[in-house]
Structures are given as C-alpha cells and as structure tokens.
Amino acid sequence: MDTFAKEFHRRTRCDSAASRPQFTNCPTMIVMVGLPARGKTYISKKLTRYLNWIGVPTQVFNLGQYRREVVQTYKNYEFFRPDNEEAMKIRRSCATNALKDIANYFTKEQGQVAVFDATNTTRERRGVIISFAKERGYKVFFIESVCDDLEIIEENIMQVKLSSPDYENYDKEEALVDFLKRIDCYKLSYVPLDEEKDRHLSFIKIFNVGSRYLVNHVQDHIQSRIVYYLMNIHVTPRSIYLSRHGESELNLLGRIGGDSGLSSQGLKYAKALAEFIRGQSIKDLKVWSSHMKRTIQTAEALGVPYEQWKALNEIDAGVCEEMMYEEIQATHPEEFALRDQDKYRYRYPKGESYEDLVHRLEPVIMELERQENVLVICHQAVMRCLLAYFLDKSADDLPYLKCPLHTVLKLTPLAYGCKVESFYLNIQAVNTHRDRPPNVNIARKTEEALQTVPEHQ
Amino acid sequence: MNVTEDNTEQCGNSLTRELTQTPLKKIWVPSSTNGLPERHISQRKVCMTNCPTLIVTVGLPARGKTYISKKLTRYLNWIDVPTKEFNVGQYRRECVKIYKSFEFFRPDNEEGLKIRKQCALAALNDVRQFLTDEGGQVAVFDATNTTRERRETIIRFAEQNGFKVFFVESVCEDPDVIAENIVQVKLGSPDYTHCNTEEAVADFMKRIKCYENSYQPLDEELDRDLSFIKIIDVGRRYLVNRVQDHIQSRIVYYLMNIHITPRSIYLCRHGESDLNIKGRIGGDSGLSARGKEFAKALGQFIQSQNIRDLKVWTSQMKRTIQTAEALGVQYEQWKALNEIDAGVCEELMYEEIQQRYPLEFALRDQDKYRYRYPKGESYEDLVQRLEPVIMELERQENVLVICHQAVMRCLLAYFLDKTAEELPYLKCTLHTVLKLTPMAYGCKVESVCLNVDAVNTHRDRPSNVDVSRLPEEALLTVPDHH
C-alpha cells in the first residue's frame, strides 16, 4: 500500500484530524465595549477559557494591565479625566501596543481569537480598531455590556476592583469613591453601539447581566458559538460538585474502562457521599450521572432524583477496554508509548482521545453554565476534562490532573476564577492515577513503561 | 453485606437497590421487587422542564412565520421533543370553506373578526389537548398575533394551563424578501387556487395592509417581562429577551443559525467497501474496486453540477475519506459522522448476530430506533451525536456530506421530517447521491444513481419480530452478499 503518499495526500486535503472541524479561517478580534465595572474582564476571561477548552487558541489583552506597566503607581481617578492630556497620550500608546501584540499573537503564535479587553467607549476608538483589523484581514466582533443596576455595579467593584493593584494603598470606602469617580470620567464620552448607526458591525449587546441581548450580523460559526455561550452564562452564586463513582470492581483489579459495579469500599463511599451532600444543605441540587453502572450505583445511594447523561460516560479505551496497564504494555507496547507521548490527542484504537472527550462534553459544560447547584458523578478522564474547563488547565496538563477516588471537589465561582475545595470522604480506595513516565520512547523497556503504574490487586 | 430476598443489599440502615440493565436501551435502572426495571430515573432528554412550552409567532403576513414554525417543529421533533404546530390560517380555511378576497381581513369586518377569534380559540383548545393530554412538550401557535390584546389572551390561556410562553416575532420591511415569500408560498395556497398570479399578489398585499394599522410589535420596554426573540430582516439582527430555560435557549440558538439563502445539500454514502461485499456491518475497511469506481464517478458528478463554494465533509472512517480523496478538493473530517457503533456486533454478518445474539437481534427488530447494541449505540444516540452536524449544515450553504447508512438515515430524517419509526428503515443505497434543495416549506429531493453496481445493504423489518422466532424468520430480509 502506498501509505506514505496517502498520508501526504491526506494531509494536504484535510487540514485537521481533530474530532470536529473548527471552521475558523481568519483570525477574529473580539472587542469589549462598556463602562468600567460592567463585567468586561469577567466576560473576557470566561470566554477565553471556554474557547481554549474547545480547542480555539484564544488570548486576552487587557488594556488596564498595559497601563499599569507604564504608570507604575496609580494615584487616583484624575488619571482618567478626559482633559488629562498627559494621561491620554499614555493611554493611546498602550492601546497601540496592545494592538501590536495582538497582531503578533495572530501571525507568530498561531492565535485564532484575541479578546481586546478595554472600555472602547468612543466611536473613534472603535474606528481605530476596525481599521487596524481591516488592514490585516481580521474579523471583528464587539461584545458590549450595558448595565444600570447600581447594586450589580457596586457588587462588581467589591468583588474585583477593591483588590486590584490600583487600590493596594486605599481603604475600602476611599477605593469605592475613587472608582465611582473613575466611571464618571467615561460617562460623558460614552457612545454605545447603535442598532442603526452600527448596523454593519457584528456585535452582541448584553443588557443587565443577560436579561436581554441584541445580536447584530453574526458572520460565522465561531461568532455564533460565542453568542450561544454568552447567552447561557450567568452570575448567580452557586457551586458545582465533581466526584467520581465509588471504587469499582475493575478499579480494584487495576483494569481500565468496562462497566463494572461498585466494590464494597465503593458502596461505603456512596453512602458517605449521601451524608456529605446532606450536610452541605444545598439548595435545589441537581444530580447527574453517566450511563455506566458504577456512577448510577453511586447516585442511587443519595436517594434523590438524578439524570443520566450518556455524554458523561468514561473515555472509550477501544481495544484496551478492561485491560491492565501491564497487559496493554504486553500486547500494544507502541500504542502505550504513543499515549505517553501525547496523552491529550492520543486515540485508543477503536476508541477515543481526551480531545474527543472534550467535544463530547461540550453540551454538558453548556448545561452546567445554565444550571445552578449541580453534583456531577462521573469518571476519571471525564472529571479531568470538566476540571480543566473550570480551572483553565491546558491540553498538556489536563490528562494528568489528579482526580482520586472518594474525593469530592467543590467549585465555587469567585471573582474572575473558581475557588476549589477538596473533600476526601475518608473511605479507602485504590489509586488509579498513572503519571507520565520519564521514558516515553517506543524503544523503551517494559519496566520503564510500567514505572508509574499504581498498585492494584 | 447480605443480599436479601427482595433483591436489595443492606448495609447498615440504608438500602442499595440492585441495578438491572434494560434489554432494549441497555440503561442501568434499579430493579423493583419483582425484578423488573423501575421507571423513575430520568434519561437526559432535551426537555427537562416539567412545564410544556407554547411558542407564539408574531408578525405581519408573509414574514416567514409559517416557515419558521414548520422548520422549528421539524428540528424539535428530530431532537426528540414532541412538538406540533397549530396554524390558525388552516382553522380559518376549515371554517370559511371558500376564500373570496382580502375583505375578510378588513379590521371593520365584524363577521370576519368573529370567525377569526373563534378559530384562534379552537386552535388554543387543540394546543391544550396536545400539551396536557397527548404528551406534547412544545406547541407552536402560528398566527399573526399582531395586537397586544391577542397576545394577552394567549398569555392568560397559558397561565391557566401551566404552560411557559415564548414569542418568536419576525419583522421585515425588505420588499424583495416579502415579494419572494408571496411567490414561493402564498400563490400556491388554497386561498388562491382560483386566481392568477397578478390578482393573487394584489389581493395579498391588501391583506397585509389590513393588519398594518393595528400591528403592535413586541417592545423592549413594554414587553420586558415576556420571553421572546425578535428576528429582524431575516436574521440580520436579533433581540432576545428573558430566555427562561434550556429549551428556549436551544430554540434561540437554532433560530439564529438558520438562513434562507438558496443552496443544496448533497448526501451520499462512502463507496462500496470490502466489508459491505462480505455482508458484514461496521468496521473500518477500505473501498472495494467498485467503491473506488463510485468515488471517481462522484468526482465527475460533482464537477458537472458546477456547485458554488462546495464544502465537503466526511467521517473519520477510512471508507468515507477514501471516497472524498478521489474528489481532489479540500474536505473536513467529523468524528460525529462515524457510522453507528455496533458494539459487540461490529464486523459480524447478520447471520452471525442471529446465531450468537438471537435475543438482541429480535429486540432490534422490535424497536430499531431505540435499540442500543451491547457496548454500542442506538439510532437515538446517533441523532444526539449528529445534532452539531445539523446545526452547522443549517449555517452553511452548499455542502456534500459523505457518510454512512445509519448516519445518512438520521440526516435524511431531519430534512424530510421522518418519524423515529420510519427513520431506521429509510432507503439509503450505496452509490446514489441525494440532492436536497429547500423549497417553500419543505425540501425537494433529487436522487441520482451514479450507475456503478454495488451490493444492497438494506435489511427490512421482518414480519416476525418475536424473541421466539425461528432463525429463518429472523434472516428473511437479509440482503444478498458473498
């Protein structure tokens, strides 16, 4: 078989062997618009995290950070007064530098999406950005956050502004007063996106944290996904609990995959989990499991209604299902080495890769964003993917995240990220975590390959 | 831990119920005392809300309300949300047998107004029946609903019955779009069978005028407590207000991805494969000699069609990729387009499945849509897997999808509005291309056989689907193979 020619041919005709085409040709600039404390940075970071997780290389460029690097110490709101010529010069030069870095990100670093996080409140500033993008063939999509609710604005300020480097030397009340004056500096010159005047632009206007949206001229797939994502996220306080099923019979034997039931320790964990959940007194908790016996048995012990998601099933190990690592090494040593070389992209023969898992889990993540308090009872590889989304872990880190049995992770959104609390429920279980061994070469010896295999029966 | 007689394990004070796997869908459920599966566990379905939803269209005539209603209904049914549309115009036609002229719609026509109100109420009554008694989840109330007063009536009706309401308004002032609408769907309406084109157009324009004066579009201030999407200029702009739940979010996403730009979708299977010839299912084999011939013929056919900006999609299985390669153009691979996973039955012949798993074979014939192969998938799983493909097909324009038998059946069922019962038996033969072109409210299908011989892989439902049937009865409909 002319495999080399075929492989070459295939590479030139089909750009990607990922699970799913990305449909992005031009780089896209997402441009935030809005007064301070309207959630622009929150949206920028969250959106960036989501896009990176689904495989679209994205980076945030926060203008405030550029400014802090130039003006080492922040004095007060006067810097932002519209008549402060000196400051205006600095701010304009920061914007220019940020745009330069964006161009660099696209051309030299294979970036796909750049999020330009700044107020961009004047038509003039937006005009500059649009010209910049047009010259280089980048698409532009604006995200404007409009909010008049004083309570929300003050809550924003409390959560993220008071702890900003700008206000290190201020006490709380002073900081609040200064920040409100800062917002006033922008108000006079603020020109919101207009459905008539800006009808040729592509944008979404978010009103009052999502009660209303105006969407104009969505150009392509990625913009459509971005709009869908933005329309599903919310800021209502809640917690997401992630846990694996209790220890299973196959876990005890050091075998991967399969559809076995819980071991006696696993059953103990299920009961401990029920007690733990009761102890947390969670409002309106939703419980999700996969379609596999071990997560369902675990959920059953909680004594509450739960939903089964096929999408939460463990990674399909194909021909390696139900094997021990020692057996995989014996029967498929090359596969075993390839997996260690790139655990994220490696696909088991007739099975799946972590990359495939992420695509399979995308609807789960979308629904988790819509929901409030949820307990997800799933599996090791699945939990790693979900955790990587919430904690913004790279594709390289993802497959090695520690998700031990009998441990519940409680994730609570906080400021721009996620607080993680880990609860080990004190029920013994085997360790199923296999670290990346030092030698990942195909020619390695058996002992080197099996060096990091955890103990089992 | 002791296993007690009623099949539960007791550990301390609490009970852990035994799990049993349902034979058809292979779902683990707790077994009740008689060993039969209980039904309290919910499967992740799209519509997890307990309330049914009433979708209410709003807009002047010829703004695409019926087009949207039908398309949305088709999509929701395909993703397994029981949905039905209720078109008030149809109720009116049943009541007023013969349509005379636009005068019926004049705002000062008391008699006309009375009849129209009655029709709306009759339709709402049927909506109630569908959502409350017939297991419906979503009802689409397709009418102009252009006055706040009419919409208030509907909202009260919904409140009384515990339905959620979501408005879909279409606003369009582009005369070209409106004229095209009228030509495509109004001229062929039963109302205008006795008119020539000019008369029909003139009458219809006057009909629109009758509504214009009393039209109160949804307003972002006055209607800020309602849940709605306003579609402006066929999707150029959208205003979305107060999306309440998952299903409304999915509806908004769908509506924002559809378009009406003319285009065609080409569906075909890979060329005949080596496993096809042997009568074996699944697997990842390459093309047979005839399959390769088909790939070449497909390349020629596509070139002859002179399709503008054609996108080509394949699965990640060898046979579809080999087929695409022969076209000599760029293509994209989707794992989601892979053939249905037959689990333990992969690469078996039907005869072997009958021999080794006669129970499974019979169950599959009993409910081919929901049946899941052990360690494999069901058609129902396939549909869920294909939803992102459908969404992207809606966004795209001209696309050729080279896929597999079960996958093609699912896609075809979406475009041609086939039920879950019909879907697994749709005829998708090898070496035949289906060209689907959206037309009026549906889809025109042209079938092009590229004249390269291939085995038949279609197995009809046999007459006897009983578990106790004889092997001959089970294998009655298996197509010929080597």
CSV table of N, CA and C in Angstrom, one decimal, chain A residues 46-94:
chain,number,residue,atom,x,y,z
A,46,LYS,N,-13.7,34.6,30.9
A,46,LYS,CA,-14.5,33.4,30.9
A,46,LYS,C,-14.6,32.9,29.4
A,47,LEU,N,-14.8,33.8,28.5
A,47,LEU,CA,-15.0,33.4,27.1
A,47,LEU,C,-13.7,32.8,26.6
A,48,THR,N,-12.5,33.4,27.0
A,48,THR,CA,-11.2,32.9,26.6
A,48,THR,C,-11.0,31.5,27.1
A,49,ARG,N,-11.4,31.3,28.4
A,49,ARG,CA,-11.3,30.0,29.0
A,49,ARG,C,-12.1,28.9,28.2
A,50,TYR,N,-13.3,29.3,27.8
A,50,TYR,CA,-14.2,28.4,27.1
A,50,TYR,C,-13.6,28.1,25.7
A,51,LEU,N,-13.2,29.1,25.0
A,51,LEU,CA,-12.7,28.9,23.6
A,51,LEU,C,-11.4,28.1,23.6
A,52,ASN,N,-10.5,28.3,24.6
A,52,ASN,CA,-9.3,27.5,24.6
A,52,ASN,C,-9.7,26.0,24.9
A,53,TRP,N,-10.6,25.8,25.8
A,53,TRP,CA,-11.0,24.5,26.2
A,53,TRP,C,-11.6,23.7,25.0
A,54,ILE,N,-12.4,24.4,24.1
A,54,ILE,CA,-12.9,23.7,22.9
A,54,ILE,C,-11.9,23.7,21.8
A,55,GLY,N,-10.7,24.1,22.1
A,55,GLY,CA,-9.6,24.0,21.1
A,55,GLY,C,-9.4,25.2,20.1
A,56,VAL,N,-9.9,26.3,20.5
A,56,VAL,CA,-9.7,27.5,19.7
A,56,VAL,C,-8.6,28.4,20.4
A,57,PRO,N,-7.4,28.5,20.0
A,57,PRO,CA,-6.4,29.2,20.7
A,57,PRO,C,-6.8,30.7,20.9
A,58,THR,N,-7.0,31.1,22.1
A,58,THR,CA,-7.5,32.5,22.4
A,58,THR,C,-6.7,33.1,23.5
A,59,GLN,N,-6.5,34.4,23.4
A,59,GLN,CA,-5.8,35.1,24.5
A,59,GLN,C,-6.5,36.5,24.8
A,60,VAL,N,-6.4,36.9,26.1
A,60,VAL,CA,-7.0,38.2,26.4
A,60,VAL,C,-5.9,39.2,26.4
A,61,PHE,N,-6.2,40.4,26.0
A,61,PHE,CA,-5.3,41.6,26.0
A,61,PHE,C,-6.0,42.7,26.8
A,62,ASN,N,-5.6,42.8,28.1
A,62,ASN,CA,-6.3,43.7,29.0
A,62,ASN,C,-5.5,45.1,29.0
A,63,LEU,N,-6.2,46.1,28.5
A,63,LEU,CA,-5.6,47.4,28.4
A,63,LEU,C,-5.1,47.9,29.8
A,64,GLY,N,-5.9,47.7,30.8
A,64,GLY,CA,-5.6,48.1,32.1
A,64,GLY,C,-4.2,47.6,32.6
A,65,GLN,N,-3.9,46.4,32.2
A,65,GLN,CA,-2.6,45.8,32.5
A,65,GLN,C,-1.4,46.6,31.8
A,66,TYR,N,-1.7,46.9,30.6
A,66,TYR,CA,-0.6,47.7,29.8
A,66,TYR,C,-0.4,49.0,30.5
A,67,ARG,N,-1.5,49.6,30.9
A,67,ARG,CA,-1.4,50.9,31.6
A,67,ARG,C,-0.7,50.8,32.9
A,68,ARG,N,-0.9,49.7,33.7
A,68,ARG,CA,-0.2,49.6,35.0
A,68,ARG,C,1.3,49.3,34.8
A,69,GLU,N,1.6,48.7,33.6
A,69,GLU,CA,3.1,48.5,33.4
A,69,GLU,C,3.8,49.8,33.1
A,70,VAL,N,3.1,50.8,32.4
A,70,VAL,CA,3.7,52.1,32.1
A,70,VAL,C,3.7,53.0,33.3
A,71,VAL,N,2.5,53.1,33.9
A,71,VAL,CA,2.3,54.1,35.0
A,71,VAL,C,2.4,53.2,36.3
A,72,GLN,N,3.6,53.0,36.8
A,72,GLN,CA,3.9,52.1,37.8
A,72,GLN,C,2.9,52.2,39.0
A,73,THR,N,2.7,53.4,39.5
A,73,THR,CA,1.8,53.6,40.6
A,73,THR,C,0.6,54.4,40.3
A,74,TYR,N,-0.6,53.8,40.7
A,74,TYR,CA,-1.8,54.5,40.4
A,74,TYR,C,-2.1,55.5,41.5
A,75,LYS,N,-2.3,56.8,41.2
A,75,LYS,CA,-2.6,57.8,42.2
A,75,LYS,C,-4.1,57.8,42.6
A,76,ASN,N,-4.8,58.3,41.5
A,76,ASN,CA,-6.3,58.4,41.7
A,76,ASN,C,-7.0,58.6,40.4
A,77,TYR,N,-8.3,58.8,40.5
A,77,TYR,CA,-9.2,58.8,39.3
A,77,TYR,C,-8.8,59.9,38.3
A,78,GLU,N,-8.0,60.9,38.8
A,78,GLU,CA,-7.7,62.1,37.9
A,78,GLU,C,-7.0,61.6,36.6
A,79,PHE,N,-6.3,60.5,36.7
A,79,PHE,CA,-5.6,59.9,35.5
A,79,PHE,C,-6.6,59.7,34.4
A,80,PHE,N,-7.8,59.4,34.7
A,80,PHE,CA,-8.8,59.1,33.7
A,80,PHE,C,-9.7,60.3,33.3
A,81,ARG,N,-9.4,61.5,33.8
A,81,ARG,CA,-10.1,62.7,33.4
A,81,ARG,C,-9.9,62.9,31.9
A,82,PRO,N,-11.0,63.2,31.2
A,82,PRO,CA,-10.9,63.4,29.7
A,82,PRO,C,-10.0,64.6,29.3
A,83,ASP,N,-9.8,65.5,30.3
A,83,ASP,CA,-8.9,66.7,29.9
A,83,ASP,C,-7.5,66.4,30.4
A,84,ASN,N,-7.1,65.3,30.8
A,84,ASN,CA,-5.8,65.0,31.2
A,84,ASN,C,-5.0,64.5,30.0
A,85,GLU,N,-4.3,65.5,29.3
A,85,GLU,CA,-3.6,65.3,28.1
A,85,GLU,C,-2.5,64.3,28.2
A,86,GLU,N,-1.7,64.4,29.3
A,86,GLU,CA,-0.6,63.5,29.5
A,86,GLU,C,-1.1,62.1,29.6
A,87,ALA,N,-2.1,61.9,30.4
A,87,ALA,CA,-2.6,60.5,30.6
A,87,ALA,C,-3.2,60.0,29.2
A,88,MET,N,-3.9,60.9,28.5
A,88,MET,CA,-4.5,60.5,27.2
A,88,MET,C,-3.4,59.9,26.3
A,89,LYS,N,-2.3,60.6,26.3
A,89,LYS,CA,-1.2,60.1,25.4
A,89,LYS,C,-0.8,58.7,25.8
A,90,ILE,N,-0.6,58.6,27.1
A,90,ILE,CA,-0.1,57.2,27.6
A,90,ILE,C,-1.2,56.2,27.3
A,91,ARG,N,-2.4,56.5,27.5
A,91,ARG,CA,-3.5,55.5,27.2
A,91,ARG,C,-3.5,55.1,25.8
A,92,ARG,N,-3.4,56.1,24.9
A,92,ARG,CA,-3.4,55.8,23.4
A,92,ARG,C,-2.2,55.0,23.1
A,93,SER,N,-1.1,55.2,23.7
A,93,SER,CA,0.1,54.4,23.3
A,93,SER,C,0.0,53.0,23.8
A,94,CYS,N,-0.7,52.9,25.0
A,94,CYS,CA,-0.9,51.5,25.5
A,94,CYS,C,-1.8,50.7,24.5
